[in-house]
Short mmCIF file of C-alpha atoms in Angstrom, two decimals:
data_model
loop_
_atom_site.label_atom_id
_atom_site.label_comp_id
_atom_site.label_asym_id
_atom_site.label_seq_id
_atom_site.Cartn_x
_atom_site.Cartn_y
_atom_site.Cartn_z
CA UNK T 15 0.00 0.00 0.00
CA UNK T 16 1.45 3.44 -0.95
CA UNK T 17 1.32 6.61 1.10
CA UNK T 18 -1.12 8.24 -1.23
CA UNK T 19 -3.54 5.41 -0.82
CA UNK T 20 -3.17 5.51 2.91
CA UNK T 21 -3.81 9.23 3.17
CA UNK T 22 -6.71 9.06 0.80
CA UNK T 23 -8.30 6.29 2.89
CA UNK T 24 -7.86 8.35 6.12
CA UNK T 25 -9.44 11.35 4.44
CA UNK T 26 -12.38 9.33 3.29
CA UNK T 27 -12.90 7.91 6.78
CA UNK T 28 -12.83 11.37 8.35
CA UNK T 29 -15.42 12.64 5.84
CA UNK T 30 -17.74 9.69 6.60
CA UNK T 31 -17.49 10.29 10.35
CA UNK T 32 -18.40 13.97 9.90
CA UNK T 33 -21.43 13.17 7.81
CA UNK T 34 -22.66 10.63 10.36
CA UNK T 35 -22.36 13.10 13.24
CA UNK T 36 -24.26 15.75 11.26
CA UNK T 37 -27.00 13.30 10.42
CA UNK T 38 -27.38 12.28 14.05
CA UNK T 39 -27.69 15.92 15.15
CA UNK T 40 -30.28 16.55 12.43
CA UNK T 41 -32.30 13.44 13.36
CA UNK T 42 -32.37 14.49 17.01
CA UNK T 43 -33.76 17.89 16.09
CA UNK T 44 -36.51 16.32 13.87
CA UNK T 45 -37.51 13.89 16.61
CA UNK T 46 -37.97 16.72 19.13
CA UNK T 47 -40.12 18.60 16.64
CA UNK T 48 -42.19 15.48 15.95
CA UNK T 49 -42.71 14.86 19.67
CA UNK T 50 -43.89 18.41 20.11
CA UNK T 51 -46.33 18.16 17.22
CA UNK T 52 -47.61 14.83 18.58
CA UNK T 53 -48.25 16.39 21.99
CA UNK T 54 -50.20 19.19 20.36
CA UNK T 55 -52.26 16.72 18.32
CA UNK T 56 -53.03 14.65 21.43
CA UNK T 57 -54.11 17.74 23.37
CA UNK T 58 -56.33 18.86 20.47
CA UNK T 59 -57.84 15.35 20.14
CA UNK T 60 -58.64 15.28 23.87
CA UNK T 61 -60.40 18.63 23.62
CA UNK T 62 -62.40 17.43 20.58
CA UNK T 63 -63.28 14.17 22.33
CA UNK T 64 -64.45 16.00 25.46
CA UNK T 65 -66.61 18.23 23.30
CA UNK T 66 -68.11 15.25 21.45
CA UNK T 67 -68.81 13.43 24.73
CA UNK T 68 -70.51 16.53 26.07
CA UNK T 69 -72.69 16.78 22.91
CA UNK T 70 -73.47 13.06 23.14
CA UNK T 71 -74.64 13.46 26.76
CA UNK T 72 -76.86 16.33 25.72
CA UNK T 73 -78.34 14.23 22.90
CA UNK T 74 -78.95 11.31 25.26
CA UNK T 75 -80.75 13.62 27.70
CA UNK T 76 -82.82 15.04 24.86
CA UNK T 77 -83.69 11.49 23.64
CA UNK T 78 -84.77 10.46 27.14
CA UNK T 79 -87.03 13.52 27.37
CA UNK T 80 -88.54 12.72 23.97
CA UNK T 81 -89.18 9.13 25.08
CA UNK T 82 -91.01 10.37 28.14
CA UNK T 83 -93.10 12.77 26.07
CA UNK T 84 -93.89 10.06 23.50
CA UNK T 85 -94.89 7.61 26.25
CA UNK T 86 -97.29 10.19 27.70
CA UNK T 87 -98.74 10.88 24.26
CA UNK T 88 -99.21 7.15 23.60
CA UNK T 89 -100.96 6.76 26.95
CA UNK T 90 -103.32 9.61 26.11
CA UNK T 91 -103.96 8.19 22.62
CA UNK T 92 -104.63 4.69 24.02
CA UNK T 93 -107.05 6.13 26.58
CA UNK T 94 -108.81 8.10 23.84
CA UNK T 95 -109.12 5.07 21.54
CA UNK T 96 -110.34 2.98 24.46
CA UNK T 97 -113.04 5.56 25.20
CA UNK T 98 -114.11 5.64 21.53
CA UNK T 99 -114.25 1.84 21.35
CA UNK T 100 -116.26 1.74 24.55
CA UNK T 101 -118.63 4.33 23.13
CA UNK T 102 -119.04 2.37 19.88
CA UNK T 103 -119.58 -0.83 21.87
CA UNK T 104 -122.26 0.84 23.97
CA UNK T 105 -124.04 2.18 20.86
CA UNK T 106 -123.91 -1.29 19.24
CA UNK T 107 -125.21 -2.92 22.42
CA UNK T 108 -128.08 -0.38 22.64
CA UNK T 109 -128.92 -0.95 18.96
CA UNK T 110 -128.83 -4.71 19.43
CA UNK T 111 -131.05 -4.47 22.51
CA UNK T 112 -133.50 -2.28 20.58
CA UNK T 113 -133.56 -4.73 17.66
CA UNK T 114 -134.10 -7.66 20.00
CA UNK T 115 -136.93 -5.79 21.70
CA UNK T 116 -138.53 -5.02 18.33
CA UNK T 117 -138.15 -8.67 17.27
CA UNK T 118 -139.67 -9.76 20.55
CA UNK T 119 -142.63 -7.40 20.06
CA UNK T 120 -143.10 -8.60 16.49
CA UNK T 121 -143.03 -12.22 17.65
CA UNK T 122 -145.52 -11.47 20.40
CA UNK T 123 -147.84 -9.72 17.93
CA UNK T 124 -147.52 -12.61 15.46
CA UNK T 125 -148.22 -15.08 18.25
CA UNK T 126 -151.26 -13.11 19.37
CA UNK T 127 -152.56 -12.95 15.79
CA UNK T 128 -151.92 -16.64 15.33
CA UNK T 129 -153.79 -17.37 18.55
CA UNK T 130 -156.70 -15.19 17.43
CA UNK T 131 -156.81 -16.93 14.05
CA UNK T 132 -156.59 -20.29 15.77
CA UNK T 133 -159.48 -19.35 18.06
CA UNK T 134 -161.52 -18.11 15.09
CA UNK T 135 -160.82 -21.31 13.15
CA UNK T 136 -161.73 -23.31 16.22
CA UNK T 137 -164.97 -21.38 16.55
CA UNK T 138 -165.74 -21.94 12.87
CA UNK T 139 -165.07 -25.64 13.21
CA UNK T 140 -167.29 -25.77 16.29
CA UNK T 141 -170.08 -23.94 14.44
CA UNK T 142 -169.72 -26.26 11.46
CA UNK T 143 -169.83 -29.26 13.72
CA UNK T 144 -172.93 -27.81 15.42
CA UNK T 145 -174.58 -27.20 12.06
CA UNK T 146 -173.70 -30.72 10.95
CA UNK T 147 -175.11 -32.15 14.18
CA UNK T 148 -178.28 -30.09 13.69
CA UNK T 149 -178.58 -31.27 10.09
CA UNK T 150 -178.01 -34.83 11.22
CA UNK T 151 -180.72 -34.45 13.85
CA UNK T 152 -183.04 -33.03 11.22
CA UNK T 153 -182.29 -35.93 8.92
CA UNK T 154 -183.09 -38.40 11.68
CA UNK T 155 -186.37 -36.62 12.46
CA UNK T 156 -189.60 -37.70 10.84
CA UNK T 157 -191.75 -35.53 8.60
CA UNK T 158 -194.39 -35.07 11.30
CA UNK T 159 -191.80 -33.75 13.74
CA UNK T 160 -190.40 -31.36 11.13
CA UNK T 161 -193.87 -30.01 10.28
CA UNK T 162 -194.61 -29.55 13.94
CA UNK T 163 -191.34 -27.61 14.48
CA UNK T 164 -192.02 -25.50 11.38
CA UNK T 165 -195.48 -24.55 12.63
CA UNK T 166 -194.08 -23.66 16.01
CA UNK T 167 -191.36 -21.44 14.45
CA UNK T 168 -193.89 -19.77 12.14
CA UNK T 169 -196.21 -19.18 15.07
CA UNK T 170 -193.39 -17.45 16.90
CA UNK T 171 -192.33 -15.37 13.88
CA UNK T 172 -195.80 -14.51 12.54
CA UNK T 173 -198.13 -13.27 15.18
CA UNK T 174 -201.84 -14.09 14.76
CA UNK T 175 -204.16 -11.22 13.82
CA UNK T 176 -206.92 -10.09 16.12
CA UNK T 177 -209.60 -9.77 13.45
CA UNK T 178 -212.45 -9.40 15.98
CA UNK T 179 -211.09 -6.15 17.38
CA UNK T 180 -210.44 -4.57 13.94
CA UNK T 181 -212.86 -2.46 11.93
CA UNK T 182 -212.96 -2.01 8.17
CA UNK T 183 -210.25 0.71 8.04
CA UNK T 184 -207.88 -1.33 10.16
CA UNK T 185 -208.42 -4.38 7.99
CA UNK T 186 -207.83 -2.33 4.81
CA UNK T 187 -204.60 -0.82 6.19
CA UNK T 188 -203.40 -4.22 7.37
CA UNK T 189 -204.14 -5.74 3.95
CA UNK T 190 -202.19 -2.97 2.16
CA UNK T 191 -199.29 -3.44 4.59
CA UNK T 192 -199.21 -7.17 3.96
CA UNK T 193 -199.45 -6.54 0.20
CA UNK T 194 -196.47 -4.16 0.29
CA UNK T 195 -194.47 -6.67 2.34
CA UNK T 196 -195.21 -9.45 -0.12
CA UNK T 197 -194.39 -7.16 -3.04
CA UNK T 198 -190.98 -6.17 -1.56
CA UNK T 199 -190.16 -9.80 -0.76
CA UNK T 200 -191.05 -10.94 -4.26
CA UNK T 201 -189.01 -8.09 -5.74
CA UNK T 202 -185.99 -9.07 -3.65
CA UNK T 203 -186.48 -12.69 -4.65
CA UNK T 204 -186.54 -11.79 -8.35
CA UNK T 205 -183.47 -9.56 -7.97
CA UNK T 206 -181.56 -12.33 -6.20
CA UNK T 207 -182.55 -14.88 -8.82
CA UNK T 208 -181.40 -12.59 -11.68
CA UNK T 209 -178.19 -11.85 -9.82
CA UNK T 210 -177.57 -15.57 -9.42
CA UNK T 211 -178.20 -16.13 -13.15
CA UNK T 212 -175.76 -13.31 -14.08
CA UNK T 213 -173.11 -14.63 -11.73
CA UNK T 214 -173.45 -18.15 -13.13
CA UNK T 215 -173.09 -16.76 -16.67
CA UNK T 216 -169.99 -14.73 -15.70
CA UNK T 217 -168.46 -17.75 -13.98
CA UNK T 218 -169.09 -19.81 -17.10
CA UNK T 219 -167.38 -17.18 -19.29
CA UNK T 220 -164.42 -16.95 -16.91
CA UNK T 221 -164.01 -20.73 -16.92
CA UNK T 222 -164.11 -20.80 -20.73
CA UNK T 223 -161.52 -18.01 -20.91
CA UNK T 224 -159.31 -19.79 -18.42
CA UNK T 225 -159.67 -23.02 -20.39
CA UNK T 226 -158.64 -21.23 -23.61
CA UNK T 227 -155.61 -19.58 -21.93
CA UNK T 228 -154.47 -22.89 -20.48
CA UNK T 229 -154.76 -24.54 -23.89
CA UNK T 230 -152.60 -21.82 -25.49
CA UNK T 231 -150.07 -22.08 -22.68
CA UNK T 232 -149.81 -25.85 -23.11
CA UNK T 233 -149.40 -25.53 -26.90
CA UNK T 234 -146.64 -22.92 -26.47
CA UNK T 235 -144.74 -25.27 -24.18
CA UNK T 236 -145.09 -28.14 -26.63
CA UNK T 237 -147.57 -30.12 -24.54
CA UNK T 238 -150.96 -31.58 -25.26
CA UNK T 239 -153.62 -28.81 -25.50
CA UNK T 240 -155.61 -30.37 -22.64
CA UNK T 241 -152.53 -30.79 -20.40
CA UNK T 242 -153.24 -27.88 -18.03
CA UNK T 243 -157.02 -28.19 -18.07
CA UNK T 244 -157.19 -31.49 -16.21
CA UNK T 245 -157.31 -32.22 -12.53
CA UNK T 246 -153.63 -33.09 -12.20
CA UNK T 247 -150.57 -31.28 -13.64
CA UNK T 248 -149.10 -32.63 -16.89
CA UNK T 249 -146.41 -35.24 -16.92
CA UNK T 250 -142.88 -34.25 -17.90
CA UNK T 251 -142.36 -35.44 -21.45
CA UNK T 252 -138.83 -36.72 -22.12
CA UNK T 253 -137.23 -36.46 -25.56
CA UNK T 254 -136.85 -40.23 -25.67
CA UNK T 255 -136.36 -43.09 -23.27
CA UNK T 256 -132.65 -43.16 -24.15
CA UNK T 257 -131.90 -39.44 -23.61
CA UNK T 258 -132.42 -37.91 -20.19
CA UNK T 259 -133.61 -34.47 -21.28
CA UNK T 260 -137.00 -32.83 -21.66
CA UNK T 261 -138.72 -32.62 -25.00
CA UNK T 262 -138.75 -28.99 -26.20
CA UNK T 263 -140.56 -29.70 -29.46
CA UNK T 264 -144.02 -28.27 -29.89
CA UNK T 265 -147.13 -30.32 -30.42
CA UNK T 266 -147.22 -29.28 -34.08
CA UNK T 267 -143.60 -30.41 -34.63
CA UNK T 268 -144.28 -33.84 -33.16
CA UNK T 269 -147.51 -34.13 -35.11
CA UNK T 270 -145.82 -33.31 -38.43
CA UNK T 271 -142.94 -35.67 -37.58
CA UNK T 272 -145.31 -38.62 -37.20
CA UNK T 273 -147.37 -37.53 -40.22
CA UNK T 274 -144.72 -37.98 -42.90
CA UNK T 275 -142.02 -35.84 -41.32
CA UNK T 276 -139.34 -38.38 -42.21
CA UNK T 277 -140.19 -38.16 -45.92
CA UNK T 278 -139.82 -34.39 -45.80
CA UNK T 279 -136.49 -34.66 -44.00
CA UNK T 280 -135.24 -37.21 -46.54
CA UNK T 281 -136.34 -35.02 -49.46
CA UNK T 282 -134.52 -32.04 -47.93
CA UNK T 283 -131.39 -34.16 -47.43
CA UNK T 284 -131.44 -35.35 -51.06
CA UNK T 285 -132.04 -31.80 -52.29
CA UNK T 286 -129.02 -30.54 -50.33
CA UNK T 287 -126.82 -33.34 -51.74
CA UNK T 288 -128.01 -32.56 -55.31
CA UNK T 289 -127.25 -28.85 -54.93
CA UNK T 290 -123.75 -29.61 -53.59
CA UNK T 291 -123.01 -32.02 -56.46
CA UNK T 292 -124.42 -29.58 -59.02
CA UNK T 293 -122.22 -26.79 -57.66
CA UNK T 294 -119.17 -29.06 -57.93
CA UNK T 295 -120.10 -30.04 -61.50
CA UNK T 296 -120.67 -26.40 -62.53
CA UNK T 297 -117.25 -25.45 -61.14
CA UNK T 298 -115.47 -28.14 -63.24
CA UNK T 299 -112.79 -27.27 -65.77
CA UNK T 300 -114.31 -27.04 -69.25
CA UNK T 301 -112.16 -28.26 -72.17
CA UNK T 302 -112.75 -27.47 -75.79
CA UNK T 303 -112.85 -30.42 -78.21
CA UNK T 304 -110.56 -30.53 -81.23
CA UNK T 305 -112.16 -29.77 -84.59
CA UNK T 306 -111.81 -32.65 -87.04
CA UNK T 307 -111.26 -31.43 -90.58
CA UNK T 308 -112.52 -27.95 -89.63
CA UNK T 309 -115.99 -29.19 -88.65
CA UNK T 310 -117.59 -29.96 -85.31
CA UNK T 311 -118.35 -33.62 -84.51
CA UNK T 312 -121.88 -34.61 -85.37
CA UNK T 313 -122.52 -31.76 -87.78
CA UNK T 314 -124.92 -32.60 -90.58
CA UNK T 315 -124.99 -31.29 -94.10
CA UNK T 316 -126.80 -27.98 -94.34
CA UNK T 317 -126.52 -27.06 -90.60
CA UNK T 318 -125.36 -23.52 -89.83
CA UNK T 319 -121.94 -22.84 -88.37
CA UNK T 320 -121.66 -22.96 -84.59
CA UNK T 321 -120.41 -19.76 -82.86
CA UNK T 322 -117.23 -19.95 -80.78
CA UNK T 323 -119.04 -19.72 -77.41
CA UNK T 324 -121.65 -22.38 -78.18
CA UNK T 325 -119.22 -24.81 -79.71
CA UNK T 326 -118.17 -26.31 -76.38
CA UNK T 327 -121.71 -27.06 -75.21
CA UNK T 328 -122.82 -28.46 -78.55
CA UNK T 329 -119.78 -30.67 -78.89
CA UNK T 330 -120.20 -32.03 -75.38
CA UNK T 331 -123.87 -32.72 -76.03
CA UNK T 332 -123.21 -34.65 -79.23
CA UNK T 333 -120.44 -36.74 -77.64
CA UNK T 334 -122.62 -37.63 -74.66
CA UNK T 335 -125.51 -38.53 -76.98
CA UNK T 336 -123.30 -40.83 -79.06
CA UNK T 337 -121.96 -42.57 -75.93
CA UNK T 338 -125.51 -43.08 -74.62
CA UNK T 339 -126.63 -44.61 -77.94
CA UNK T 340 -123.60 -46.93 -78.00
CA UNK T 341 -124.34 -48.14 -74.47
CA UNK T 342 -127.99 -48.89 -75.42
CA UNK T 343 -126.87 -50.87 -78.45
CA UNK T 344 -124.39 -52.85 -76.37
CA UNK T 345 -127.05 -53.75 -73.81
CA UNK T 346 -129.60 -54.83 -76.42
CA UNK T 347 -127.31 -56.93 -78.57
CA UNK T 348 -125.07 -58.41 -75.88
CA UNK T 349 -122.82 -59.82 -78.62
CA UNK T 350 -119.10 -59.58 -79.10
CA UNK T 351 -119.57 -57.60 -82.31
CA UNK T 352 -121.55 -54.93 -80.48
CA UNK T 353 -118.89 -54.72 -77.81
CA UNK T 354 -116.18 -54.37 -80.40
CA UNK T 355 -118.12 -51.81 -82.41
CA UNK T 356 -118.24 -49.22 -79.61
CA UNK T 357 -114.46 -48.57 -79.53
CA UNK T 358 -114.41 -48.38 -83.33
CA UNK T 359 -117.03 -45.63 -83.23
CA UNK T 360 -115.02 -43.79 -80.61
CA UNK T 361 -111.93 -44.05 -82.78
CA UNK T 362 -113.83 -42.63 -85.75
#
């Protein structure tokens, strides 16, 4: 190691030691400042905490006061609602008691009326039984006893006249009085007889009208005309013994059904089928036949020319006519030649 290296190493060591001492002094100063700042922060935090605790105590006191006030208000509200419910309950109880009292009065009145009606019916029955017993006694009595009782009752009702004590004027006045009495009685008798005749005629008309209305009602419902006019109500007519439903057809419908109704239904069915088939045939695709040698098939010498529109129908008619004639010939002959001739004609 040379001297220069040695001195340079010593110098470097001295510089390092100086820097370390300076750094230590600086770090000690910063630590003191930090401690001071920390103390100030702690003191400030304590003050802030004391203030917050004080505010929290105030809030807790305020909350407790509010709880007390709310409890008092709830007590008052509960008492008020209890009073209102009690009031409503009392009103309902009074109304119920009033209704029960009214029902009780109505039941008592109905019971009293029922008892009165029962007593009246009982009295009527007793009177009827008495009248029947009297009639039975009369029936058991003989004619002599009945005549004797009738004379006794007439003697009580009609007093005998003292003709010996009357003069001519008294007799005349008594005769006129008896004549007027007889005349009034005969008049009343005639009036009652005519009234009876009129009532019988009106009853007869009412019965006829009722009979006519019942007949119409039965015919509207599809029943027999005399269904409602009998003694008992009409039987329920079922549609058939296999279907459990009432018959809603009228009497006229059933009558026409059994009087050739099936023929009419069959004719209508066939008519509907014919119309459907005819519509299908009319909607078919029509094809024009080919002209052979510039003439229509089946045209005779001297016939006029066929217009374009009528050519289709005429051609179809002639072809169908020829086919029908060929079929007739085949049926009549029944020979092999006839059968072979039909395709030859078609080929021509």
